[in-house]
Short mmCIF file of C-alpha atoms in Angstrom, two decimals:
data_model
loop_
_atom_site.label_atom_id
_atom_site.label_comp_id
_atom_site.label_asym_id
_atom_site.label_seq_id
_atom_site.Cartn_x
_atom_site.Cartn_y
_atom_site.Cartn_z
CA MET A 3 -67.49 267.11 -68.26
CA PRO A 4 -64.96 266.00 -65.64
CA VAL A 5 -61.45 265.20 -66.90
CA PHE A 6 -61.83 261.96 -65.26
CA SER A 7 -62.36 260.52 -68.73
CA LYS A 8 -59.96 258.50 -70.95
CA CYS A 9 -57.98 261.70 -71.46
CA ARG A 10 -56.07 262.12 -68.27
CA HIS A 11 -53.09 264.43 -68.35
CA THR A 12 -50.22 265.40 -66.08
CA ILE A 13 -49.81 269.13 -66.31
CA LYS A 14 -46.65 271.05 -65.62
CA VAL A 15 -47.79 273.73 -63.28
CA TYR A 16 -44.76 275.77 -63.06
CA PHE A 17 -42.90 276.97 -66.04
CA GLU A 18 -40.54 279.87 -66.35
CA GLN A 19 -42.21 282.82 -68.16
CA ARG A 20 -40.37 285.30 -70.21
CA GLN A 21 -38.78 288.20 -68.34
CA ARG A 22 -38.85 291.31 -70.46
CA THR A 23 -36.54 293.25 -68.20
CA ALA A 24 -32.90 292.17 -67.87
CA ALA A 25 -32.07 290.12 -64.81
CA PRO A 26 -29.61 291.71 -62.40
CA LYS A 27 -26.13 290.19 -62.51
CA PRO A 28 -25.38 288.05 -59.45
CA GLU A 29 -22.65 289.55 -57.22
CA LYS A 30 -19.39 287.77 -57.52
CA THR A 31 -18.09 285.86 -54.50
CA ARG A 32 -15.01 283.83 -53.59
CA LEU A 33 -17.03 281.58 -51.37
CA LYS A 34 -18.59 279.48 -54.29
CA SER A 35 -18.70 276.18 -52.47
CA VAL A 36 -20.29 277.87 -49.44
CA THR A 37 -22.92 279.64 -51.70
CA ALA A 38 -23.78 276.43 -53.61
CA THR A 39 -24.29 274.59 -50.20
CA PHE A 40 -26.49 277.56 -49.10
CA THR A 41 -28.38 277.56 -52.18
CA ALA A 42 -29.19 273.92 -52.13
CA ALA A 43 -30.08 274.09 -48.53
CA ILE A 44 -32.64 277.02 -49.11
CA LEU A 45 -34.22 275.03 -51.92
CA ALA A 46 -34.44 272.01 -49.82
CA ALA A 47 -36.29 274.09 -47.01
CA GLN A 48 -38.71 275.46 -49.62
CA THR A 49 -39.96 271.95 -50.46
CA LEU A 50 -41.73 272.13 -47.12
CA ILE A 51 -43.60 275.16 -48.23
CA ALA A 52 -44.25 274.13 -51.87
CA PRO A 53 -44.71 270.23 -52.08
CA LEU A 54 -44.89 270.56 -55.75
CA ALA A 55 -41.02 270.51 -55.85
CA SER A 56 -41.14 266.92 -54.64
CA ALA A 57 -42.93 265.89 -57.90
CA GLN A 58 -40.24 267.54 -60.03
CA GLY A 59 -42.60 270.40 -60.86
CA LYS A 60 -45.55 268.17 -61.94
CA LEU A 61 -48.76 267.17 -60.39
CA PRO A 62 -51.58 265.17 -61.62
CA LEU A 63 -54.30 267.77 -61.95
CA VAL A 64 -57.92 267.32 -62.80
CA ARG A 65 -60.63 269.63 -64.02
CA ASP A 66 -64.34 269.30 -63.12
CA VAL A 67 -66.79 272.11 -63.28
CA GLU A 68 -69.14 270.86 -60.58
CA THR A 69 -66.22 270.20 -57.98
CA GLU A 70 -64.61 273.47 -58.75
CA ASN A 71 -67.79 275.55 -58.43
CA LEU A 72 -68.58 273.85 -55.10
CA LEU A 73 -65.12 274.66 -53.86
CA ARG A 74 -65.46 278.36 -55.05
CA GLN A 75 -68.73 278.44 -53.15
CA TYR A 76 -67.10 277.18 -50.06
CA ALA A 77 -64.14 279.60 -50.35
CA LYS A 78 -65.79 282.90 -51.36
CA PRO A 79 -67.11 284.13 -48.08
CA ILE A 80 -63.76 282.88 -46.34
CA PHE A 81 -61.71 284.83 -48.91
CA ARG A 82 -63.83 287.90 -48.35
CA ALA A 83 -63.56 287.59 -44.58
CA ALA A 84 -59.87 287.35 -44.91
CA GLY A 85 -59.74 290.48 -47.11
CA LEU A 86 -58.51 288.87 -50.26
CA PRO A 87 -59.35 290.56 -53.42
CA ALA A 88 -62.00 288.63 -55.55
CA GLY A 89 -60.39 286.33 -58.11
CA GLN A 90 -57.00 286.44 -56.41
CA VAL A 91 -56.83 282.85 -55.34
CA GLU A 92 -57.21 280.00 -57.75
CA ILE A 93 -58.24 276.60 -56.44
CA ILE A 94 -56.65 273.71 -58.18
CA LEU A 95 -57.62 270.00 -57.98
CA VAL A 96 -55.06 267.41 -57.71
CA ASN A 97 -55.92 263.93 -58.61
CA ASP A 98 -54.79 262.32 -55.33
CA LYS A 99 -57.12 260.44 -52.99
CA SER A 100 -54.94 261.37 -49.86
CA PHE A 101 -56.01 264.10 -47.65
CA ASN A 102 -53.83 267.11 -48.42
CA ALA A 103 -54.03 270.79 -49.33
CA PHE A 104 -51.27 273.44 -49.55
CA VAL A 105 -50.49 276.84 -50.81
CA PRO A 106 -47.38 277.55 -52.75
CA ASP A 107 -47.80 281.23 -53.14
CA SER A 108 -50.60 283.92 -52.70
CA ARG A 109 -52.36 282.92 -55.81
CA ARG A 110 -52.82 279.16 -55.87
CA MET A 111 -54.43 276.73 -53.37
CA PHE A 112 -53.98 273.07 -54.19
CA ILE A 113 -56.75 270.73 -52.92
CA ASN A 114 -56.48 266.98 -53.27
CA LEU A 115 -59.57 265.03 -54.23
CA GLY A 116 -59.09 263.13 -51.04
CA VAL A 117 -60.11 266.16 -48.98
CA ILE A 118 -63.53 266.07 -50.59
CA LEU A 119 -63.81 262.30 -50.48
CA ASP A 120 -62.87 262.04 -46.74
CA ALA A 121 -65.22 264.92 -45.76
CA LYS A 122 -68.68 263.98 -44.59
CA THR A 123 -69.82 267.40 -44.24
CA PRO A 124 -69.01 270.91 -46.00
CA GLY A 125 -67.75 272.25 -42.67
CA GLU A 126 -64.49 269.70 -42.86
CA VAL A 127 -63.69 270.99 -46.23
CA ILE A 128 -64.33 274.75 -45.41
CA GLY A 129 -62.06 274.27 -42.40
CA VAL A 130 -59.28 273.27 -44.52
CA LEU A 131 -59.90 276.14 -46.99
CA ALA A 132 -60.00 278.52 -44.11
CA HIS A 133 -56.80 277.32 -42.64
CA GLU A 134 -54.93 277.46 -46.00
CA THR A 135 -56.34 280.98 -46.43
CA GLY A 136 -54.85 281.96 -43.08
CA HIS A 137 -51.33 281.23 -44.42
CA ILE A 138 -52.14 283.40 -47.57
CA ALA A 139 -53.64 286.32 -45.72
CA GLY A 140 -50.87 286.26 -43.18
CA ASN A 141 -48.29 286.47 -45.72
CA HIS A 142 -46.64 283.33 -44.22
CA LEU A 143 -45.23 281.89 -47.33
CA VAL A 144 -42.93 284.88 -47.87
CA ARG A 145 -41.95 285.24 -44.21
CA MET A 146 -41.45 281.31 -43.99
CA ARG A 147 -38.95 281.47 -46.90
CA GLN A 148 -37.19 284.20 -45.08
CA ALA A 149 -37.23 282.15 -41.93
CA ALA A 150 -35.76 279.26 -43.98
CA ALA A 151 -33.03 281.63 -45.28
CA ASN A 152 -32.21 282.91 -41.87
CA ALA A 153 -32.05 279.31 -40.48
CA GLN A 154 -29.62 278.30 -43.29
CA ILE A 155 -27.63 281.43 -42.78
CA ILE A 156 -26.97 280.25 -39.24
CA SER A 157 -26.08 276.70 -40.37
CA VAL A 158 -23.70 278.16 -43.19
CA VAL A 159 -22.02 280.53 -40.73
CA GLY A 160 -21.55 277.57 -38.48
CA MET A 161 -19.97 275.58 -41.27
CA ILE A 162 -17.52 278.26 -42.14
CA LEU A 163 -16.49 278.81 -38.53
CA GLY A 164 -16.24 275.03 -38.09
CA ALA A 165 -14.10 274.80 -41.17
CA GLY A 166 -11.86 277.61 -39.90
CA ALA A 167 -11.44 275.96 -36.60
CA ALA A 168 -10.81 272.61 -38.29
CA ALA A 169 -8.18 274.18 -40.62
CA ALA A 170 -6.43 276.04 -37.77
CA GLY A 171 -6.30 272.74 -35.67
CA ALA A 172 -4.83 270.77 -38.58
CA ALA A 173 -2.00 273.60 -39.03
CA ALA A 174 -1.26 273.37 -35.27
CA GLY A 175 -1.43 269.51 -35.37
CA SER A 176 -4.14 269.29 -32.96
CA GLY A 177 -6.79 266.64 -33.41
CA GLY A 178 -8.90 268.09 -30.61
CA THR A 179 -9.36 271.27 -32.25
CA THR A 180 -10.48 269.70 -35.46
CA GLN A 181 -13.09 267.68 -33.52
CA GLY A 182 -14.22 270.84 -31.96
CA GLY A 183 -14.63 272.63 -35.26
CA ALA A 184 -16.92 269.83 -36.56
CA ALA A 185 -18.92 269.90 -33.40
CA ALA A 186 -19.53 273.57 -33.89
CA ALA A 187 -20.68 273.03 -37.34
CA MET A 188 -23.03 270.30 -36.49
CA SER A 189 -24.30 272.36 -33.53
CA SER A 190 -25.07 275.50 -35.62
CA SER A 191 -26.77 273.26 -38.27
CA ALA A 192 -29.17 271.81 -35.77
CA ILE A 193 -29.80 275.31 -34.26
CA GLY A 194 -30.74 276.59 -37.73
CA GLN A 195 -33.08 273.67 -38.40
CA ARG A 196 -34.77 274.11 -35.06
CA SER A 197 -35.20 277.81 -35.64
CA PHE A 198 -36.96 277.29 -38.94
CA LEU A 199 -39.31 274.43 -37.65
CA ALA A 200 -40.15 276.67 -34.46
CA TYR A 201 -41.20 279.43 -36.91
CA LYS A 202 -43.17 276.98 -38.99
CA ARG A 203 -45.14 275.70 -35.95
CA THR A 204 -45.83 279.32 -35.06
CA GLU A 205 -47.34 279.96 -38.48
CA GLU A 206 -49.40 276.95 -38.35
CA ALA A 207 -50.93 277.91 -34.92
CA SER A 208 -51.50 281.39 -36.39
CA ALA A 209 -53.40 280.04 -39.40
CA ASP A 210 -55.38 278.00 -37.09
CA GLN A 211 -56.71 281.07 -35.24
CA ALA A 212 -57.10 283.08 -38.48
CA ALA A 213 -59.37 280.33 -39.73
CA LEU A 214 -61.55 280.43 -36.64
CA ARG A 215 -61.91 284.29 -37.13
CA TYR A 216 -63.02 283.75 -40.62
CA LEU A 217 -65.51 281.08 -39.68
CA GLU A 218 -66.89 283.32 -36.94
CA ARG A 219 -67.16 286.24 -39.48
CA THR A 220 -68.97 284.23 -41.98
CA LYS A 221 -71.37 282.74 -39.23
CA GLN A 222 -70.20 279.12 -40.01
CA SER A 223 -69.39 276.31 -37.49
CA PRO A 224 -65.80 275.41 -36.80
CA LYS A 225 -66.87 271.98 -35.86
CA GLY A 226 -65.71 270.30 -39.22
CA MET A 227 -62.39 272.03 -38.93
CA LEU A 228 -62.02 270.61 -35.40
CA LYS A 229 -62.91 267.10 -36.45
CA THR A 230 -60.21 267.27 -39.29
CA PHE A 231 -57.66 268.59 -36.94
CA GLU A 232 -58.46 266.03 -34.11
CA GLU A 233 -57.57 263.22 -36.47
CA MET A 234 -54.35 264.96 -37.23
CA ALA A 235 -53.60 265.35 -33.45
CA ASP A 236 -54.34 261.64 -33.18
CA GLN A 237 -52.11 260.55 -36.00
CA ALA A 238 -49.08 262.22 -34.41
CA LEU A 239 -49.01 259.45 -31.93
CA PHE A 240 -48.17 256.97 -34.60
CA SER A 241 -45.22 256.16 -36.94
CA ALA A 242 -44.99 258.73 -39.65
CA ARG A 243 -45.39 255.89 -42.27
CA TYR A 244 -49.07 255.68 -41.22
CA VAL A 245 -49.67 259.52 -40.95
CA ASP A 246 -51.82 261.45 -43.41
CA PRO A 247 -49.81 263.91 -45.65
CA TYR A 248 -51.79 266.69 -44.38
CA ALA A 249 -50.70 265.91 -40.84
CA LEU A 250 -46.99 265.77 -42.07
CA SER A 251 -47.20 268.97 -43.76
CA HIS A 252 -49.41 270.58 -40.97
CA PRO A 253 -47.96 269.26 -37.80
CA MET A 254 -50.56 269.11 -35.08
CA PRO A 255 -49.39 268.57 -31.39
CA ARG A 256 -51.97 267.61 -28.92
CA GLU A 257 -51.44 270.94 -26.93
CA ARG A 258 -52.13 272.99 -30.13
CA TYR A 259 -55.27 271.02 -30.93
CA ASN A 260 -56.60 271.53 -27.19
CA ALA A 261 -56.06 275.27 -27.61
CA LEU A 262 -57.89 275.18 -30.80
CA LYS A 263 -60.71 273.22 -29.30
CA THR A 264 -61.28 275.52 -26.46
CA LYS A 265 -61.74 278.54 -28.57
CA ALA A 266 -63.64 276.69 -31.34
CA GLN A 267 -66.33 275.36 -28.83
CA ARG A 268 -67.00 278.83 -27.63
CA SER A 269 -68.35 279.80 -30.96
CA LYS A 270 -72.20 280.44 -30.99
CA TYR A 271 -72.22 278.79 -34.44
CA PHE A 272 -70.58 275.58 -33.29
CA ASN A 273 -73.62 273.40 -33.39
CA ILE A 274 -75.22 274.90 -36.41
CA PRO A 275 -74.91 272.54 -39.30
CA ALA A 276 -74.53 273.39 -42.95
CA PRO A 277 -77.57 274.39 -44.92
CA LYS A 278 -79.32 271.29 -46.26
CA ALA A 279 -78.83 272.68 -49.78
CA LEU A 280 -75.08 272.85 -49.50
CA GLN A 281 -74.96 269.53 -47.66
CA PHE A 282 -76.80 267.97 -50.76
CA LYS A 283 -74.40 269.53 -53.11
CA HIS A 284 -71.48 268.09 -51.13
CA GLU A 285 -72.88 264.70 -51.13
CA MET A 286 -73.49 264.98 -54.91
CA VAL A 287 -69.93 265.94 -55.53
CA ARG A 288 -68.63 263.06 -53.15
CA ALA A 289 -70.51 260.49 -54.99
CA LYS A 290 -69.37 261.69 -58.41
CA LEU A 291 -65.78 261.80 -57.44
CA TYR A 292 -65.97 258.41 -55.74
CA ALA A 293 -67.47 256.87 -58.82
CA PHE A 294 -64.85 258.49 -61.15
CA THR A 295 -62.02 257.30 -58.94
CA ASN A 296 -63.01 253.76 -57.99
CA HIS A 297 -63.83 250.50 -59.88
CA PRO A 298 -67.52 250.21 -60.81
CA SER A 299 -67.95 247.22 -58.51
CA THR A 300 -66.53 248.99 -55.61
CA VAL A 301 -68.84 251.99 -56.54
CA LEU A 302 -71.80 249.54 -56.43
CA LYS A 303 -70.83 248.36 -52.98
CA ALA A 304 -70.65 251.88 -51.49
CA TYR A 305 -73.98 252.95 -53.34
CA PRO A 306 -75.85 249.71 -53.73
CA PRO A 307 -79.25 249.80 -55.85
CA LYS A 308 -81.18 249.71 -52.62
CA ASN A 309 -79.99 253.31 -51.86
CA LYS A 310 -82.42 255.34 -53.68
CA SER A 311 -80.96 258.79 -53.01
CA LEU A 312 -80.01 260.99 -55.83
CA PRO A 313 -76.22 260.96 -54.89
CA ALA A 314 -76.33 257.21 -55.01
CA GLN A 315 -78.07 257.14 -58.42
CA TYR A 316 -75.52 259.65 -59.61
CA ALA A 317 -72.62 257.54 -58.52
CA ARG A 318 -74.22 254.32 -60.26
CA ALA A 319 -74.85 256.36 -63.41
CA VAL A 320 -70.95 257.21 -63.51
CA ALA A 321 -70.20 253.48 -62.72
CA SER A 322 -72.47 252.41 -65.55
CA MET A 323 -70.77 254.86 -68.06
CA GLN A 324 -67.42 253.18 -67.06
CA ARG A 325 -68.52 249.83 -67.21
CA ASP A 326 -71.57 249.31 -69.47
CA GLY A 327 -70.99 251.91 -72.25
CA VAL A 328 -73.44 254.44 -73.88
CA ARG A 329 -76.24 252.17 -74.60
CA LYS A 330 -77.02 251.34 -70.86
CA SER A 331 -75.57 254.43 -69.20
CA VAL A 332 -77.44 256.99 -71.08
CA PRO A 333 -80.92 255.99 -69.80
CA LYS A 334 -79.59 255.97 -66.26
CA ILE A 335 -78.31 259.60 -66.84
CA ASP A 336 -81.79 260.59 -68.48
CA ALA A 337 -83.45 259.33 -65.39
CA LEU A 338 -81.36 261.76 -63.36
CA ILE A 339 -82.30 264.49 -65.59
CA ARG A 340 -85.97 263.72 -65.27
CA LYS A 341 -85.75 264.10 -61.53
CA MET A 342 -83.57 267.40 -61.61
CA PRO A 343 -83.98 268.87 -65.11
CA GLY A 344 -82.30 272.13 -64.19
CA ASN A 345 -79.06 270.36 -63.18
CA PRO A 346 -76.26 271.32 -65.77
CA TYR A 347 -74.01 268.66 -64.59
CA PHE A 348 -76.36 265.93 -65.60
CA TYR A 349 -76.44 267.12 -69.05
CA GLU A 350 -72.56 267.49 -68.97
CA LEU A 351 -72.31 263.82 -67.91
CA LYS A 352 -74.72 262.83 -70.70
CA GLY A 353 -72.58 264.61 -73.13
CA GLN A 354 -69.45 262.99 -71.88
CA ALA A 355 -71.01 259.59 -72.13
CA LEU A 356 -72.02 260.18 -75.73
CA LEU A 357 -68.63 261.60 -76.68
CA GLU A 358 -66.63 258.73 -75.14
CA GLY A 359 -69.32 256.36 -76.54
CA GLY A 360 -68.37 257.38 -80.12
CA LYS A 361 -71.48 259.62 -80.81
CA PRO A 362 -70.00 263.10 -80.66
CA LYS A 363 -72.61 264.62 -82.83
CA GLN A 364 -75.28 263.64 -80.37
CA ALA A 365 -73.17 264.94 -77.48
CA VAL A 366 -73.59 268.47 -78.83
CA ALA A 367 -77.20 268.82 -77.67
CA PRO A 368 -76.55 267.99 -74.01
CA PHE A 369 -73.53 270.30 -73.92
CA ARG A 370 -75.54 273.03 -75.26
CA LYS A 371 -78.29 272.36 -72.60
CA ALA A 372 -75.52 272.37 -69.85
CA LEU A 373 -74.50 275.94 -71.10
CA GLN A 374 -78.26 276.88 -70.96
CA TYR A 375 -78.22 276.29 -67.28
CA LEU A 376 -74.67 277.45 -66.77
CA PRO A 377 -74.04 280.07 -69.26
CA GLY A 378 -70.53 281.15 -70.10
CA ASP A 379 -68.69 278.33 -68.26
CA PRO A 380 -65.38 277.94 -70.13
CA GLN A 381 -65.01 274.24 -69.40
CA LEU A 382 -68.45 273.35 -70.68
CA GLU A 383 -67.57 275.68 -73.79
CA VAL A 384 -64.42 273.62 -74.45
CA TRP A 385 -66.50 270.30 -74.34
CA LEU A 386 -69.01 271.68 -76.67
CA GLY A 387 -66.37 272.63 -79.17
CA TYR A 388 -64.76 269.31 -78.64
CA ALA A 389 -68.05 267.50 -79.59
CA MET A 390 -68.39 269.85 -82.52
CA VAL A 391 -65.01 269.07 -83.77
CA ALA A 392 -65.30 265.22 -83.27
CA SER A 393 -68.51 265.22 -85.09
CA ASN A 394 -66.72 265.55 -88.41
CA ASP A 395 -69.47 268.05 -89.54
CA LYS A 396 -67.81 270.80 -91.55
CA SER A 397 -70.61 273.08 -91.04
CA LEU A 398 -69.92 273.15 -87.33
CA LEU A 399 -66.12 273.97 -87.53
CA PRO A 400 -66.50 277.93 -87.62
CA GLN A 401 -68.96 277.73 -84.67
CA ALA A 402 -66.48 275.28 -82.89
CA LYS A 403 -63.45 277.40 -83.53
CA SER A 404 -65.24 280.51 -82.08
CA VAL A 405 -66.64 278.64 -79.14
CA LEU A 406 -63.11 277.21 -78.14
CA GLN A 407 -61.42 280.67 -78.68
CA LYS A 408 -64.03 282.21 -76.42
CA ALA A 409 -63.44 279.51 -73.77
CA LEU A 410 -59.81 279.74 -73.88
CA ARG A 411 -59.63 283.50 -73.40
CA LYS A 412 -61.43 282.83 -70.08
CA ASP A 413 -59.57 279.59 -69.08
CA PRO A 414 -56.12 279.55 -70.94
CA ASN A 415 -55.05 276.49 -69.06
CA SER A 416 -57.04 273.88 -70.91
CA ALA A 417 -54.63 271.63 -73.05
CA THR A 418 -57.79 269.80 -74.20
CA GLY A 419 -59.24 273.26 -75.43
CA TYR A 420 -56.09 274.12 -77.41
CA ALA A 421 -55.84 270.68 -78.88
CA GLN A 422 -59.42 270.88 -80.35
CA LEU A 423 -58.83 274.45 -81.40
CA ALA A 424 -55.78 273.22 -83.46
CA ILE A 425 -57.79 270.52 -85.15
CA ALA A 426 -60.72 273.06 -85.99
CA ALA A 427 -58.28 275.69 -87.44
CA GLY A 428 -56.17 273.16 -89.20
CA ARG A 429 -59.32 271.77 -90.99
CA MET A 430 -60.45 275.24 -91.91
CA GLY A 431 -56.92 276.00 -93.46
CA ASP A 432 -55.78 278.30 -90.64
CA THR A 433 -52.51 276.75 -90.15
CA ALA A 434 -50.86 279.66 -88.18
CA THR A 435 -53.66 279.36 -85.55
CA ALA A 436 -53.54 275.45 -85.68
CA ASP A 437 -49.77 275.65 -84.98
CA LEU A 438 -49.96 278.19 -82.02
CA ALA A 439 -52.86 276.33 -80.56
CA THR A 440 -50.96 273.06 -80.69
CA ALA A 441 -48.08 274.87 -78.96
CA ARG A 442 -50.31 275.98 -76.19
CA SER A 443 -51.66 272.60 -75.71
CA LEU A 444 -48.19 270.90 -75.51
CA LEU A 445 -47.14 273.74 -73.12
CA ASN A 446 -50.24 273.31 -70.62
CA ARG A 447 -49.10 269.45 -70.74
CA GLY A 448 -45.66 270.18 -69.70
CA ASP A 449 -43.92 269.53 -73.13
CA ILE A 450 -41.83 272.67 -73.56
CA ARG A 451 -39.70 271.46 -76.38
CA GLY A 452 -42.62 270.14 -78.32
CA ALA A 453 -44.50 273.51 -77.76
CA GLN A 454 -41.41 275.44 -79.00
CA ARG A 455 -41.34 273.45 -82.28
CA TYR A 456 -44.77 274.47 -83.15
CA ALA A 457 -44.45 278.02 -81.83
CA LYS A 458 -41.42 278.51 -84.18
CA ARG A 459 -43.70 277.35 -87.04
CA ALA A 460 -46.51 279.63 -85.93
CA LYS A 461 -44.28 282.69 -85.68
CA LYS A 462 -43.11 282.46 -89.19
CA LYS A 463 -46.59 282.64 -90.44
CA LEU A 464 -48.05 285.27 -88.10
CA LYS A 465 -47.86 289.01 -88.55
CA THR A 466 -45.01 290.60 -86.39
CA GLY A 467 -46.08 292.30 -83.23
CA THR A 468 -49.58 290.89 -83.09
CA PRO A 469 -50.89 289.34 -79.83
CA ALA A 470 -50.66 285.88 -81.41
CA TRP A 471 -46.98 286.52 -82.70
CA GLN A 472 -46.08 287.84 -79.24
CA MET A 473 -47.38 284.59 -77.60
CA ALA A 474 -45.44 282.54 -79.91
CA ASP A 475 -42.34 284.61 -79.23
CA ASP A 476 -43.01 284.12 -75.42
CA ILE A 477 -43.12 280.41 -75.76
CA LEU A 478 -39.85 280.37 -77.57
CA THR A 479 -38.13 282.16 -74.70
CA ILE A 480 -39.29 279.54 -71.99
CA ARG A 481 -36.22 277.53 -70.82
CA ALA A 482 -36.87 273.88 -70.76
CA ASN A 483 -35.55 271.72 -67.85
#
């Protein structure tokens, strides 16, 4: 069940985890004002590397089993070709229709929904994944931060020298020396900035070449990647206000594109399209995302009734669910199931329609069916537990609690899963588990203070030293902003 439902959440991605070893004491310095300036400058430079910072640590994230599984299918051979260990990189969906992707560290890759919505072929998405993988495998993020630090050191040294020259000039009564000091400071700052930006351009070109190698090793065409980057190069001719965010964060001068084009077109796989089965999956996911992120009338214009393809029927079923309600939408979803009875995502959609339509007990069966075709998926298990809890059937509570706990062990980032576990445990009289689950749910939503209130309550009821007690204790040590 996609979290494009009525329960949309903004999740705090970064929060400070407890450090069990004592932090080293910072070295004392008399240059406090310079140190503060240096630190602020470094943090500003790092926002180029981790755009998360521009949203005050928060991004509108979404979860969808079908989309995430498709992206993992795209990325798996690329990660293997790059020599990244299985499971190292988590792909995270951002609920934003602009075309953008970025990696803030070696473990997470953020992909806007707009990347998939804009891409007509799998290769266009795979090319973006390959490029971002190039940054991870090349250790560019760590090195880029060091480059930023080095660039700021140049600037700070210039400011110190400039300030010294200005002070000496003032003491000698020489206005010319003061102006010279200011000019020196400004010049060194510009040099530092140019140094960092040049390093960033080098890393972008390096990621391009790495992406081409990964595509060659996996016998995939670089045509989709080239198409995406050609658009970026064209956008560079226009004002920044019209440029796509991906082009801004991944600058693409025409000469860099031309170098990429020459090498890409030499690939023996250049004109080989994606397998038909993969293209079909791509079109299904695009149709689904389009339907969930646009008004039903807009969906029907893009996928009119005369379009009898399965992706079009999928989009119209989602639009009907959002516009018409359960009575009219479920027959449309059942028609999809009859055409493709082994598709777990159709049963998931039916379960969502029933759950949101006020029929949670009826939603249990389609969620079970979805798990029959996609066993062990934690998101589907969360929604099965959700339907069981919402059914208000006391006999289902023990199973709901068990299913939710099993799901959350595999996927601890589900705020909805912890919220439903809290309800199930509370109704069963297990208040300690209910309080801890509430704390975890609030924490995953970014409400640290609220999470700590419930963690404090849970800790008092839990046995000291147990994993649950330790979890509550860890939550209490997180520093709220």
